[in-house]
Each structure stands twice: as C-alpha cells, then as structure tokens.
CSV table of C-alpha atoms in Angstrom, one decimal:
chain,number,residue,atom,x,y,z
A,1,UNK,CA,53.6,-5.6,17.1
A,2,UNK,CA,54.3,-2.9,14.8
A,3,UNK,CA,52.3,0.4,15.1
A,4,UNK,CA,51.7,0.4,11.4
A,5,UNK,CA,49.6,-2.8,9.8
A,6,UNK,CA,51.9,-4.6,7.4
A,7,UNK,CA,50.7,-6.6,4.4
A,8,UNK,CA,50.2,-10.3,4.9
A,9,UNK,CA,51.2,-11.6,1.8
A,10,UNK,CA,51.1,-15.3,3.1
A,11,UNK,CA,47.6,-15.2,3.7
A,12,UNK,CA,46.5,-15.0,0.2
A,13,UNK,CA,44.9,-18.6,0.7
A,14,UNK,CA,43.6,-18.4,-3.1
A,15,UNK,CA,41.8,-15.6,-2.3
A,16,UNK,CA,41.1,-13.0,-5.2
A,17,UNK,CA,40.6,-9.7,-3.4
A,18,UNK,CA,39.1,-6.9,-5.4
A,19,UNK,CA,37.9,-3.6,-4.5
A,20,UNK,CA,35.1,-2.5,-6.6
A,21,UNK,CA,33.4,0.1,-4.2
A,22,UNK,CA,36.6,1.6,-3.7
A,23,UNK,CA,36.6,2.2,-7.3
A,24,UNK,CA,33.8,4.2,-7.4
A,25,UNK,CA,35.8,7.4,-6.4
A,26,UNK,CA,37.0,9.4,-3.4
A,27,UNK,CA,33.4,11.0,-3.0
A,28,UNK,CA,32.3,7.3,-1.5
A,29,UNK,CA,34.8,6.7,1.0
A,30,UNK,CA,38.0,8.0,2.4
A,31,UNK,CA,41.1,5.5,2.4
A,32,UNK,CA,41.9,4.1,5.9
A,33,UNK,CA,45.0,3.0,8.0
A,34,UNK,CA,44.0,0.6,10.4
A,35,UNK,CA,44.9,1.2,14.2
A,36,UNK,CA,46.5,-1.8,15.8
A,37,UNK,CA,44.8,-3.6,18.4
A,38,UNK,CA,47.1,-4.2,21.5
A,39,UNK,CA,47.4,-7.8,22.4
A,40,UNK,CA,44.8,-9.6,20.5
A,41,UNK,CA,43.1,-12.8,21.4
A,42,UNK,CA,40.5,-14.9,19.6
A,43,UNK,CA,37.0,-14.8,21.5
A,44,UNK,CA,35.0,-16.6,18.7
A,45,UNK,CA,34.8,-17.8,14.9
A,46,UNK,CA,32.2,-19.1,12.9
A,47,UNK,CA,33.2,-22.1,10.5
A,48,UNK,CA,29.9,-21.6,8.7
A,49,UNK,CA,30.5,-18.1,7.8
A,50,UNK,CA,34.2,-18.9,7.0
A,51,UNK,CA,32.9,-21.2,4.3
A,52,UNK,CA,31.5,-18.3,2.5
A,53,UNK,CA,35.2,-16.7,1.8
A,54,UNK,CA,37.0,-20.3,1.4
A,55,UNK,CA,38.4,-20.5,4.9
A,56,UNK,CA,37.9,-23.4,7.3
A,57,UNK,CA,37.7,-24.0,11.2
A,58,UNK,CA,41.7,-24.5,11.6
A,59,UNK,CA,42.0,-20.5,10.8
A,60,UNK,CA,41.8,-19.7,14.5
A,61,UNK,CA,45.1,-21.9,14.6
A,62,UNK,CA,47.0,-19.5,12.2
A,63,UNK,CA,48.4,-16.4,14.2
A,64,UNK,CA,48.6,-14.3,10.9
A,65,UNK,CA,44.8,-14.6,10.9
A,66,UNK,CA,44.6,-13.4,14.1
A,67,UNK,CA,46.6,-9.8,13.4
A,68,UNK,CA,44.6,-9.8,10.4
A,69,UNK,CA,41.2,-9.7,11.8
A,70,UNK,CA,42.5,-7.8,14.5
A,71,UNK,CA,43.7,-4.8,12.0
A,72,UNK,CA,47.2,-5.4,12.9
A,73,UNK,CA,48.1,-6.9,9.5
A,74,UNK,CA,46.6,-6.5,6.2
A,75,UNK,CA,46.2,-9.4,3.9
A,76,UNK,CA,47.8,-8.9,0.4
A,77,UNK,CA,45.6,-6.5,-2.1
A,78,UNK,CA,43.5,-5.2,0.3
A,79,UNK,CA,42.3,-1.4,-0.2
A,80,UNK,CA,41.0,-0.4,3.4
A,81,UNK,CA,38.6,2.6,3.1
A,82,UNK,CA,35.7,3.8,5.3
A,83,UNK,CA,32.5,4.8,3.4
A,84,UNK,CA,30.4,8.1,4.0
A,85,UNK,CA,26.6,8.1,4.3
A,86,UNK,CA,24.0,10.1,6.0
A,87,UNK,CA,20.5,9.2,7.5
A,88,UNK,CA,17.6,9.7,9.5
A,89,UNK,CA,17.9,8.9,13.2
A,90,UNK,CA,14.8,8.5,15.1
A,91,UNK,CA,13.1,10.1,12.2
A,92,UNK,CA,15.1,13.2,12.3
A,93,UNK,CA,17.7,14.0,9.6
A,94,UNK,CA,20.9,13.6,11.3
A,95,UNK,CA,23.4,15.0,8.5
A,96,UNK,CA,26.8,13.2,7.5
A,97,UNK,CA,27.4,10.1,9.4
A,98,UNK,CA,29.4,7.2,7.9
A,99,UNK,CA,31.5,4.2,9.0
A,100,UNK,CA,32.6,5.8,12.3
A,101,UNK,CA,34.4,2.6,13.2
A,102,UNK,CA,34.2,0.1,10.5
A,103,UNK,CA,36.8,-0.2,7.7
A,104,UNK,CA,36.1,-2.3,4.4
A,105,UNK,CA,38.8,-4.1,3.8
A,106,UNK,CA,37.6,-5.0,0.1
A,107,UNK,CA,35.7,-7.7,-1.5
A,108,UNK,CA,36.6,-11.4,-1.6
A,109,UNK,CA,36.1,-13.3,-4.5
A,110,UNK,CA,35.4,-17.1,-3.3
A,111,UNK,CA,37.9,-19.8,-4.5
A,112,UNK,CA,36.6,-22.5,-7.2
A,113,UNK,CA,34.2,-24.6,-5.8
A,114,UNK,CA,32.7,-22.4,-3.1
A,115,UNK,CA,29.2,-21.8,-3.8
A,116,UNK,CA,28.9,-18.2,-2.6
A,117,UNK,CA,28.3,-14.7,-4.0
A,118,UNK,CA,31.6,-12.3,-3.5
A,119,UNK,CA,31.8,-11.1,0.0
A,120,UNK,CA,32.8,-7.7,1.1
A,121,UNK,CA,35.3,-8.0,4.4
A,122,UNK,CA,34.7,-5.2,6.8
A,123,UNK,CA,36.3,-4.6,10.1
A,124,UNK,CA,34.2,-3.1,13.2
A,125,UNK,CA,36.4,-1.7,15.8
A,126,UNK,CA,39.2,-1.3,14.1
A,127,UNK,CA,39.9,2.5,15.1
A,128,UNK,CA,39.4,6.0,14.4
A,129,UNK,CA,37.9,6.9,10.8
A,130,UNK,CA,37.1,10.5,9.3
A,131,UNK,CA,33.7,9.6,10.1
A,132,UNK,CA,33.9,8.6,13.9
A,133,UNK,CA,32.8,12.5,14.8
A,134,UNK,CA,33.5,12.3,18.6
A,135,UNK,CA,33.6,8.7,18.8
A,136,UNK,CA,37.2,6.6,19.3
A,137,UNK,CA,36.5,4.0,16.5
A,138,UNK,CA,36.8,1.1,18.6
A,139,UNK,CA,33.7,-1.1,19.6
A,140,UNK,CA,33.8,-2.8,23.1
A,141,UNK,CA,33.7,-6.6,23.6
A,142,UNK,CA,30.1,-6.6,24.8
A,143,UNK,CA,28.6,-5.3,21.9
A,144,UNK,CA,31.1,-7.3,19.5
A,145,UNK,CA,30.1,-10.7,21.0
A,146,UNK,CA,26.2,-9.6,20.7
A,147,UNK,CA,26.6,-8.9,17.0
A,148,UNK,CA,28.8,-12.3,16.4
A,149,UNK,CA,26.3,-14.4,18.0
A,150,UNK,CA,23.0,-13.0,16.6
A,151,UNK,CA,24.5,-12.5,13.1
A,152,UNK,CA,25.0,-16.1,13.0
A,153,UNK,CA,22.0,-17.0,15.0
A,154,UNK,CA,20.0,-15.1,12.3
A,155,UNK,CA,21.3,-16.9,9.2
A,156,UNK,CA,20.6,-20.2,11.0
A,157,UNK,CA,16.8,-19.0,11.5
A,158,UNK,CA,16.7,-18.5,7.5
A,159,UNK,CA,16.7,-14.6,8.1
A,160,UNK,CA,18.6,-12.8,5.8
A,161,UNK,CA,21.4,-11.1,7.9
A,162,UNK,CA,24.9,-9.6,7.2
A,163,UNK,CA,27.6,-12.4,8.9
A,164,UNK,CA,30.0,-12.5,11.5
A,165,UNK,CA,33.4,-14.1,10.6
A,166,UNK,CA,34.9,-14.1,14.1
A,167,UNK,CA,35.6,-11.7,16.8
A,168,UNK,CA,39.0,-10.5,18.3
A,169,UNK,CA,39.2,-9.5,22.2
A,170,UNK,CA,42.2,-7.0,23.6
A,171,UNK,CA,42.6,-5.7,27.0
A,172,UNK,CA,42.8,-2.3,25.6
A,173,UNK,CA,40.3,0.1,27.8
A,174,UNK,CA,37.7,1.9,25.9
A,175,UNK,CA,35.1,4.0,27.7
A,176,UNK,CA,31.6,4.2,27.3
A,177,UNK,CA,29.1,4.3,30.3
A,178,UNK,CA,32.0,2.5,32.3
A,179,UNK,CA,35.5,1.2,31.4
A,180,UNK,CA,35.2,-1.7,28.9
A,181,UNK,CA,37.6,-3.6,26.8
A,182,UNK,CA,38.0,-3.3,22.9
A,183,UNK,CA,37.2,-5.9,20.2
A,184,UNK,CA,36.8,-6.1,16.6
A,185,UNK,CA,34.1,-8.2,14.8
A,186,UNK,CA,34.9,-9.3,11.2
A,187,UNK,CA,31.6,-8.6,9.2
A,188,UNK,CA,30.7,-10.4,6.0
A,189,UNK,CA,28.2,-9.0,3.0
A,190,UNK,CA,27.8,-9.0,-0.6
A,191,UNK,CA,27.4,-5.3,0.4
A,192,UNK,CA,27.3,-3.1,3.3
A,193,UNK,CA,25.7,-0.2,1.3
A,194,UNK,CA,22.9,1.3,3.3
A,195,UNK,CA,19.5,3.7,2.3
A,196,UNK,CA,21.7,6.5,4.0
A,197,UNK,CA,24.4,6.2,1.2
A,198,UNK,CA,21.8,7.2,-0.9
A,199,UNK,CA,20.2,10.0,1.1
A,200,UNK,CA,23.8,11.6,1.5
A,201,UNK,CA,24.5,12.1,-2.1
A,202,UNK,CA,21.0,13.4,-2.8
A,203,UNK,CA,20.5,15.6,0.0
A,204,UNK,CA,24.0,17.3,-0.9
A,205,UNK,CA,22.6,17.7,-4.6
A,206,UNK,CA,25.6,15.3,-5.7
A,207,UNK,CA,23.5,13.7,-8.4
A,208,UNK,CA,26.2,13.0,-10.5
A,209,UNK,CA,27.5,10.8,-7.5
A,210,UNK,CA,24.0,9.5,-6.8
A,211,UNK,CA,23.4,8.1,-10.3
A,212,UNK,CA,27.0,6.3,-10.2
A,213,UNK,CA,25.9,4.5,-6.7
A,214,UNK,CA,22.6,3.8,-8.1
A,215,UNK,CA,24.2,2.2,-11.2
A,216,UNK,CA,26.7,0.3,-9.3
A,217,UNK,CA,24.3,-1.2,-7.1
A,218,UNK,CA,21.7,-2.0,-9.9
A,219,UNK,CA,24.4,-3.8,-12.0
A,220,UNK,CA,26.0,-5.8,-9.1
A,221,UNK,CA,22.7,-7.0,-7.5
A,222,UNK,CA,19.8,-5.8,-9.3
A,223,UNK,CA,20.6,-6.2,-13.0
A,224,UNK,CA,17.2,-7.2,-13.8
A,225,UNK,CA,16.2,-3.5,-13.0
A,226,UNK,CA,18.0,-2.7,-16.2
A,227,UNK,CA,15.2,-4.7,-18.3
A,228,UNK,CA,12.3,-4.7,-16.3
A,229,UNK,CA,9.4,-3.1,-18.0
A,230,UNK,CA,7.6,-2.2,-15.0
A,231,UNK,CA,7.3,1.4,-13.6
A,232,UNK,CA,7.6,3.0,-17.2
A,233,UNK,CA,10.9,1.0,-17.9
A,234,UNK,CA,12.6,3.3,-15.2
A,235,UNK,CA,15.7,1.3,-13.8
A,236,UNK,CA,15.6,3.3,-10.7
A,237,UNK,CA,11.9,3.0,-9.8
A,238,UNK,CA,12.6,-1.0,-10.4
A,239,UNK,CA,15.4,-0.7,-8.2
A,240,UNK,CA,13.0,1.3,-5.2
A,241,UNK,CA,10.5,-1.7,-6.2
A,242,UNK,CA,12.8,-4.4,-5.4
A,243,UNK,CA,14.2,-3.2,-2.5
A,244,UNK,CA,10.7,-2.8,-1.3
A,245,UNK,CA,10.1,-6.4,-2.1
A,246,UNK,CA,13.3,-7.5,-0.3
A,247,UNK,CA,12.5,-5.3,2.9
A,248,UNK,CA,8.8,-6.4,2.8
A,249,UNK,CA,9.9,-10.3,3.1
A,250,UNK,CA,12.8,-9.3,5.8
A,251,UNK,CA,10.3,-7.7,8.1
A,252,UNK,CA,7.8,-10.2,7.8
A,253,UNK,CA,10.4,-12.5,9.3
A,254,UNK,CA,11.5,-10.6,11.9
A,255,UNK,CA,8.2,-9.9,13.0
A,256,UNK,CA,7.4,-13.8,12.9
A,257,UNK,CA,10.4,-14.8,15.4
A,258,UNK,CA,9.9,-12.1,17.6
A,259,UNK,CA,12.8,-10.1,16.8
A,260,UNK,CA,13.4,-6.5,17.4
A,261,UNK,CA,15.9,-4.3,16.1
A,262,UNK,CA,15.8,-1.3,18.3
A,263,UNK,CA,17.3,1.2,15.9
A,264,UNK,CA,16.0,1.0,12.6
A,265,UNK,CA,17.1,4.4,11.2
A,266,UNK,CA,17.7,5.0,7.6
A,267,UNK,CA,21.5,4.3,8.0
A,268,UNK,CA,20.8,0.9,9.5
A,269,UNK,CA,19.0,-0.3,6.6
A,270,UNK,CA,20.4,-2.4,3.8
A,271,UNK,CA,20.0,-1.9,0.1
A,272,UNK,CA,19.9,-5.7,-0.2
A,273,UNK,CA,17.1,-6.4,2.3
A,274,UNK,CA,19.5,-7.6,5.0
A,275,UNK,CA,19.6,-7.5,9.0
A,276,UNK,CA,22.2,-4.9,9.6
A,277,UNK,CA,23.9,-3.3,12.3
A,278,UNK,CA,23.2,-5.5,15.6
A,279,UNK,CA,23.1,-2.9,18.4
A,280,UNK,CA,20.3,-2.8,20.9
A,281,UNK,CA,17.9,-5.5,19.4
A,282,UNK,CA,16.3,-8.3,21.3
A,283,UNK,CA,14.4,-11.6,20.7
A,284,UNK,CA,11.1,-11.3,22.8
A,285,UNK,CA,10.6,-12.7,25.8
A,286,UNK,CA,7.2,-12.2,27.1
A,287,UNK,CA,4.8,-11.1,24.2
A,288,UNK,CA,4.0,-7.3,24.0
A,289,UNK,CA,2.9,-5.4,20.7
A,290,UNK,CA,4.4,-2.2,22.3
A,291,UNK,CA,7.7,-3.9,23.5
A,292,UNK,CA,10.7,-1.4,23.1
A,293,UNK,CA,14.2,-3.2,23.4
A,294,UNK,CA,16.2,-0.1,23.1
A,295,UNK,CA,16.7,1.8,26.4
A,296,UNK,CA,17.6,4.9,24.4
A,297,UNK,CA,14.4,4.7,22.6
A,298,UNK,CA,12.4,6.9,24.9
A,299,UNK,CA,9.4,7.5,22.5
A,300,UNK,CA,8.9,3.6,21.4
A,301,UNK,CA,9.5,4.9,17.8
A,302,UNK,CA,11.1,1.3,17.1
A,303,UNK,CA,8.9,-0.7,19.5
A,304,UNK,CA,7.9,-4.2,18.0
A,305,UNK,CA,4.4,-3.8,16.3
A,306,UNK,CA,6.0,-0.3,14.8
A,307,UNK,CA,8.7,-1.8,13.0
A,308,UNK,CA,6.9,-2.5,9.8
A,309,UNK,CA,5.6,0.9,9.2
A,310,UNK,CA,8.7,2.4,10.3
A,311,UNK,CA,10.3,0.2,7.7
A,312,UNK,CA,7.8,1.7,5.4
A,313,UNK,CA,9.0,5.2,6.2
A,314,UNK,CA,12.3,4.4,5.6
A,315,UNK,CA,11.9,3.3,2.2
A,316,UNK,CA,9.8,6.4,1.4
A,317,UNK,CA,12.9,8.4,2.6
A,318,UNK,CA,14.9,5.9,0.1
A,319,UNK,CA,12.2,6.8,-2.4
A,320,UNK,CA,12.9,10.9,-2.0
A,321,UNK,CA,16.6,10.3,-1.9
A,322,UNK,CA,16.1,8.6,-5.4
A,323,UNK,CA,13.5,11.2,-6.8
A,324,UNK,CA,16.3,13.0,-8.9
A,325,UNK,CA,17.0,10.1,-11.0
A,326,UNK,CA,13.3,8.7,-11.0
A,327,UNK,CA,12.2,11.9,-12.0
A,328,UNK,CA,8.6,11.2,-11.0
A,329,UNK,CA,6.8,11.7,-7.6
A,330,UNK,CA,4.2,9.9,-8.8
A,331,UNK,CA,6.5,6.8,-9.6
A,332,UNK,CA,8.1,6.9,-6.7
A,333,UNK,CA,4.9,6.3,-4.8
A,334,UNK,CA,4.3,3.4,-7.3
A,335,UNK,CA,7.5,1.9,-6.5
A,336,UNK,CA,6.8,1.5,-3.0
A,337,UNK,CA,3.7,-0.1,-3.0
A,338,UNK,CA,5.2,-3.7,-3.2
A,339,UNK,CA,5.9,-3.1,0.2
A,340,UNK,CA,2.3,-2.5,1.6
A,341,UNK,CA,1.1,-5.5,-0.6
A,342,UNK,CA,3.7,-8.0,-0.2
A,343,UNK,CA,4.5,-7.3,3.6
A,344,UNK,CA,0.8,-8.5,5.0
A,345,UNK,CA,0.9,-11.4,2.3
A,346,UNK,CA,4.5,-12.2,3.6
A,347,UNK,CA,3.8,-12.3,7.1
A,348,UNK,CA,0.4,-14.5,6.7
A,349,UNK,CA,2.6,-17.0,4.9
A,350,UNK,CA,4.9,-16.9,7.8
A,351,UNK,CA,2.2,-17.1,10.3
A,352,UNK,CA,0.3,-19.9,8.6
A,353,UNK,CA,3.6,-22.1,8.7
A,354,UNK,CA,4.1,-21.5,12.4
A,355,UNK,CA,0.2,-23.2,12.7
A,356,UNK,CA,1.2,-25.9,10.6
A,357,UNK,CA,-0.7,-24.8,7.7
A,358,UNK,CA,0.6,-25.2,4.3
A,359,UNK,CA,-1.1,-22.4,2.8
A,360,UNK,CA,-2.9,-19.4,4.3
A,361,UNK,CA,-6.3,-20.3,4.9
A,362,UNK,CA,-9.9,-18.3,5.2
A,363,UNK,CA,-9.9,-17.0,9.0
A,364,UNK,CA,-6.2,-17.4,9.7
A,365,UNK,CA,-5.9,-13.3,10.3
A,366,UNK,CA,-8.7,-13.8,13.1
A,367,UNK,CA,-7.0,-16.6,14.7
A,368,UNK,CA,-3.9,-15.4,15.0
A,369,UNK,CA,-5.4,-11.8,16.2
A,370,UNK,CA,-7.4,-14.0,19.0
A,371,UNK,CA,-4.3,-15.2,20.1
A,372,UNK,CA,-2.2,-12.1,19.9
A,373,UNK,CA,-4.9,-10.7,22.7
A,374,UNK,CA,-4.5,-13.6,24.8
A,375,UNK,CA,-0.7,-13.4,24.7
A,376,UNK,CA,-0.4,-9.7,25.1
A,377,UNK,CA,-2.7,-9.9,28.0
A,378,UNK,CA,-0.4,-12.1,30.0
A,379,UNK,CA,3.0,-11.4,28.4
A,380,UNK,CA,3.3,-15.3,27.3
A,381,UNK,CA,6.4,-15.9,26.3
A,382,UNK,CA,6.5,-15.6,22.4
A,383,UNK,CA,9.0,-18.6,21.5
A,384,UNK,CA,8.1,-21.0,24.4
A,385,UNK,CA,4.6,-21.0,23.3
A,386,UNK,CA,4.9,-21.6,19.7
A,387,UNK,CA,7.4,-24.4,20.5
A,388,UNK,CA,5.0,-26.0,22.6
A,389,UNK,CA,2.4,-25.6,20.4
A,390,UNK,CA,4.4,-27.3,17.7
A,391,UNK,CA,5.2,-30.2,20.1
A,392,UNK,CA,1.6,-30.5,20.8
A,393,UNK,CA,0.5,-30.9,17.5
A,394,UNK,CA,3.2,-33.6,16.9
A,395,UNK,CA,2.4,-35.6,20.1
A,396,UNK,CA,-1.5,-35.7,19.4
A,397,UNK,CA,-2.9,-32.2,18.4
A,398,UNK,CA,-4.9,-29.4,20.5
A,399,UNK,CA,-7.7,-32.1,20.9
A,400,UNK,CA,-5.5,-34.3,23.1
A,401,UNK,CA,-5.9,-33.2,26.6
A,402,UNK,CA,-2.3,-34.6,28.0
A,403,UNK,CA,-0.6,-33.1,24.5
A,404,UNK,CA,-2.2,-29.7,24.8
A,405,UNK,CA,-1.5,-29.2,28.6
A,406,UNK,CA,2.2,-27.6,28.3
A,407,UNK,CA,0.3,-24.9,26.0
A,408,UNK,CA,-2.2,-24.5,28.8
A,409,UNK,CA,0.3,-24.1,31.4
A,410,UNK,CA,1.5,-21.1,29.8
A,411,UNK,CA,-2.0,-19.3,30.5
A,412,UNK,CA,-3.8,-18.2,33.7
A,413,UNK,CA,-6.8,-17.6,31.6
A,414,UNK,CA,-7.6,-21.4,31.0
A,415,UNK,CA,-11.0,-20.4,29.6
A,416,UNK,CA,-9.4,-18.2,26.6
A,417,UNK,CA,-6.8,-20.6,25.9
A,418,UNK,CA,-9.3,-23.5,25.9
A,419,UNK,CA,-11.6,-21.7,23.6
A,420,UNK,CA,-8.7,-20.8,21.2
A,421,UNK,CA,-7.4,-24.3,21.3
A,422,UNK,CA,-10.4,-25.3,19.8
A,423,UNK,CA,-10.9,-22.8,17.4
A,424,UNK,CA,-7.5,-24.0,16.2
A,425,UNK,CA,-8.4,-27.5,16.1
A,426,UNK,CA,-11.4,-26.9,14.0
A,427,UNK,CA,-9.4,-24.4,11.6
A,428,UNK,CA,-6.8,-27.2,11.1
A,429,UNK,CA,-9.8,-29.5,10.1
A,430,UNK,CA,-11.4,-27.2,7.4
A,431,UNK,CA,-7.6,-27.2,5.7
A,432,UNK,CA,-7.3,-29.6,3.0
A,433,UNK,CA,-4.0,-31.0,4.5
A,434,UNK,CA,-4.8,-30.5,8.5
A,435,UNK,CA,-2.2,-29.2,10.9
A,436,UNK,CA,1.4,-30.4,9.8
A,437,UNK,CA,3.8,-30.7,13.1
A,438,UNK,CA,7.0,-30.9,10.7
A,439,UNK,CA,5.9,-27.8,9.3
A,440,UNK,CA,5.6,-25.9,13.0
A,441,UNK,CA,8.9,-27.5,14.2
A,442,UNK,CA,10.9,-25.8,11.0
A,443,UNK,CA,9.0,-22.5,11.5
A,444,UNK,CA,9.1,-22.2,15.5
A,445,UNK,CA,12.5,-22.3,16.9
A,446,UNK,CA,13.4,-23.9,20.3
A,447,UNK,CA,16.5,-21.6,20.5
A,448,UNK,CA,16.9,-17.9,20.1
A,449,UNK,CA,19.5,-15.6,21.3
A,450,UNK,CA,17.7,-14.0,24.4
A,451,UNK,CA,19.4,-11.5,26.1
A,452,UNK,CA,20.0,-13.5,29.2
A,453,UNK,CA,21.8,-15.8,27.2
A,454,UNK,CA,24.1,-13.2,25.3
A,455,UNK,CA,24.6,-11.8,28.8
A,456,UNK,CA,25.9,-14.8,30.3
A,457,UNK,CA,28.0,-15.5,27.6
A,458,UNK,CA,29.5,-11.8,27.9
A,459,UNK,CA,30.3,-11.9,31.5
A,460,UNK,CA,32.3,-15.2,31.2
A,461,UNK,CA,34.0,-14.0,27.9
A,462,UNK,CA,34.8,-10.8,29.9
A,463,UNK,CA,36.6,-13.2,32.7
A,464,UNK,CA,38.4,-14.8,29.6
A,465,UNK,CA,36.4,-18.0,29.8
A,466,UNK,CA,34.8,-18.6,26.2
A,467,UNK,CA,33.1,-22.1,26.8
A,468,UNK,CA,29.7,-20.4,27.4
A,469,UNK,CA,30.0,-18.5,24.4
A,470,UNK,CA,31.1,-21.3,22.2
A,471,UNK,CA,28.3,-23.7,23.7
A,472,UNK,CA,25.6,-21.0,23.0
A,473,UNK,CA,27.0,-20.7,19.6
A,474,UNK,CA,27.0,-24.0,18.7
A,475,UNK,CA,23.2,-24.3,20.2
A,476,UNK,CA,22.2,-21.6,18.1
A,477,UNK,CA,23.4,-22.8,14.8
A,478,UNK,CA,20.7,-25.4,15.0
A,479,UNK,CA,17.7,-23.5,16.3
A,480,UNK,CA,15.1,-25.9,15.3
A,481,UNK,CA,16.4,-28.9,16.6
A,482,UNK,CA,15.6,-30.0,20.4
A,483,UNK,CA,19.2,-30.9,21.5
A,484,UNK,CA,19.8,-33.1,24.5
A,485,UNK,CA,21.1,-31.4,27.7
A,486,UNK,CA,20.7,-28.0,26.4
A,487,UNK,CA,17.0,-27.5,28.0
A,488,UNK,CA,18.1,-24.3,29.6
A,489,UNK,CA,18.8,-22.4,26.5
A,490,UNK,CA,15.1,-22.9,25.6
A,491,UNK,CA,13.8,-22.1,28.9
A,492,UNK,CA,12.0,-19.1,30.4
A,493,UNK,CA,14.3,-15.9,31.1
A,494,UNK,CA,15.2,-15.6,34.7
A,495,UNK,CA,13.6,-12.6,37.0
A,496,UNK,CA,17.0,-10.8,36.7
A,497,UNK,CA,16.6,-10.5,32.9
A,498,UNK,CA,14.1,-8.3,33.3
A,499,UNK,CA,16.7,-5.4,34.5
A,500,UNK,CA,18.9,-5.9,31.5
A,501,UNK,CA,18.9,-2.5,29.6
A,502,UNK,CA,20.4,-2.5,26.1
A,503,UNK,CA,21.1,0.9,24.6
A,504,UNK,CA,22.9,2.3,21.5
A,505,UNK,CA,26.2,2.6,23.4
A,506,UNK,CA,28.6,0.2,21.8
C-alpha cells in the first residue's frame, strides 16, 4: 500500500462523478489528501444503499473497492474536500467546527436505469482535516458500526436519513477513553449541508458566501422556493419554511418510533430534513418522556420529550442565520410557523396509524396521553407494547381476553391497562373503519436497533467475527415483518443493557 492514495481509474463503473459543492469556492471547503488506512478489511456492506449509486452485492469481492472505501485509493475524477461550518452545541455558540473527520469525495450521478437522485459520497474517519481541531480525524470501529446499522435501520423504518454504504476496519489503534481500532464508514446523501453551514457564514458577516450557499441549496433541492408566492415571494423565507416542514415531519417520525438522537446541535441538523450524525442515539426500551440517551448530556437538553422543542430552537437559529438574506425579522418568524403547525399534526397522524386508525379522530390525543401516563409509570417497553397491541388487534381485538393478555402482561397496574383497553375499543368502534390491524403492523416495528443488540454486534466484530453484525443487519432491513427464529431481536433488553453508556466519543 502506498502512502499516498492513488487514482482508481478502473473503478469508474459507469459512474459520472461531479463536484458541485467543491465548485462553490475555497471559502466553503478545504481540498483534502486522504490518509491511508493500514491493513483494511470489510466489516459491513449495504447492498440496499449500494443501489443508490449503481453498485451491487458483489462490490465487497473487488479489492479495489476496499481500497477506495478505506481512503487508500481515489476513484477516478473525485475531488476530495472537507467542508467548513459552525454551530450551536448544547445551546451554546461553539464557533467554527467543520468536517473534522469527514471527507467528501464528490457526487455520483447514478447510471441510467437507477431511480435515485445524485448522491454525495463521504468517507467518515479517513484522517485529519483542517477542521479536526484537537482530534485525530479517525472514527472508531464501535461508532462506525452503530452508524452503519442505524442508518440502514432508519431507512427501513421509513425515516429520512443519510445512508451507509459500508464500513471498513483496520487494526490501527485509535485512542478515546481507551485504545480502540480505526474504521471508515462510507456515507451517502443528496447533500450533507447542515444548519451550521449557514450559521458559519452569517456569524462571520460573509453575506455574499451566505447567499451563494442559499442559492445553491434552493436551486438544487428546493427550486419551488424561487417561484412560491408565500412569505412575500422571498425565496430565502420560503427556504426556511420548507426546511421547517421537513424537520417537523422528521421529528414526528422520531417521536413515534421512540428514537432519541442524543446530540441535536445545529451542526447535526440536515438542511434536507434527514437524520444525520449517528452518535449517542438510542431507541428507547422502557418508555420515559425524560429519557436521556447521551451520557454527556448532563442537563438533559436532548431528552426524548424535549427533541421537538429543540428542533424548533435549531430552526430559529437557522432563521437568524438567514436573516441577512430574508431582511425582515417578522418574515423569519412567519417562516418558522410551519413547524409549529405541522409537527403536532404529523405526530397525530403517526400515532393514529400506530393505533390502527386510518385518520386522526376526535379524542385521540386524550387516549394517547392516558396511555403514555400508564407506560411512563412502569417504564413499559415502547416497541414491544406497540407490537403486542398490533398483534392483539390482529388476533381479535382488545375485547378478546386471550388476544389482549400479552398486552396486559406488560403492566402491573391491571386496572389501569384494562380501563385503557376498554377506551381503546370504544374509540375504534366510533371510527368509521374500526381498528385496522394491517395499518398497525406497518406502523409498529417488531425490530429496532436496541443498544444491547448493537453492543453484541460490536463485541463480535472487535473479535473479527462479523456473523452477528450481518444477521442483525438483515433483521433490521425488514423491521415490520415477524421473522422466524429471530425472536431474540424483538425481545426485552437484558438487565446488563441498563449499564451501557453512550457518549459523544467516537
């Protein structure tokens, strides 16, 4: 292996590489030389994500692709850069941040016949960048596996997300709280632009660059903002409103599935409304409105119940960054109202589906609130409850004693859950189409990436055993389908899982 990554001309594979972000100018990024990863090996690969860029499941059999995704060779025509951004972290202005270990290779226009938008290809963990600050530019195997699995699991759940093409490992030591080994995860997205990109240029008074960035995002991803007549036909106010709408839908999906992001800083918020930067995330086990998944979040800023409000706070920060372009503080405030209006509507719609209702019905919020109080009191498992309720409706309904027993078994407060089940039954009767089990089974997954499942896969991978990781990945690709022989992946978290701590260290 050479010390300097070499062009991999044989890897064109019909790809048409472009570099639109790199062409914005030197204020937006720094050109990069990738740092070779010693003795790379395959850890995981997503054939599903590979389809977005015209690859197939045979890719891991090609040693040349291993070198490219390790950062040891450059695919032909790539222009590697790392981007600069700033942001608020835990509510405080953090100043300049940037891609401290992420390197954007460029953008792939998929081959003919591939129904996908162009995808940016980014290597996370490929070495030092000018924005690494005191870091080493590497990612560890542990966090790379978590991001890989969760990116693909979220996609299978129907939640907007960046994607993960694959993970490459290496015996190279990396030091965090303890010595670990290095890895590179290849990420895909139409764009990795964050709220923090806009904050960076606005904070430094670089309004020309701010306008260039906003125009780029509008022209590439929100062209309707050019012609919309809302918000005084101001394209930048319309951009803020459009991002607010996407963010509202994203947060509703997170809350409905019990997903906690853990680090909702403005630099971790996607301008496209994607879930981005999988650090100390968690799918809740026992339901707790105040659940904190990030061991570093000492004040609970990013607790589960606070996520919707934090998203609005972040949108407000984006609005302030866009103010020099919008030109009117009142117009900024107006452009944020779609989030406040649409989030509760989107969440109601998600909860209706979880309850088996084709549309939101009168009294639904009260029914859900009563349920959440019961679940909160006993920390009832979020995913298991909803799946058992779905199976109950599918097997005869809450009025059928035998069908409802697995749901009742989750609660010590038998009177409380019995009363709620009666309310649920009556609610269904009042709905014109009744309770729809098929709708529930499509809205309530049997499998999510619980922390202990990820931990078991990581421990095996650290011993160079990848069967568990691949099996878990396969299960998570079909989260709504009960899979024979895979019951342990839908079971309760073991007691030892309570001692797992997930922090920002990766």
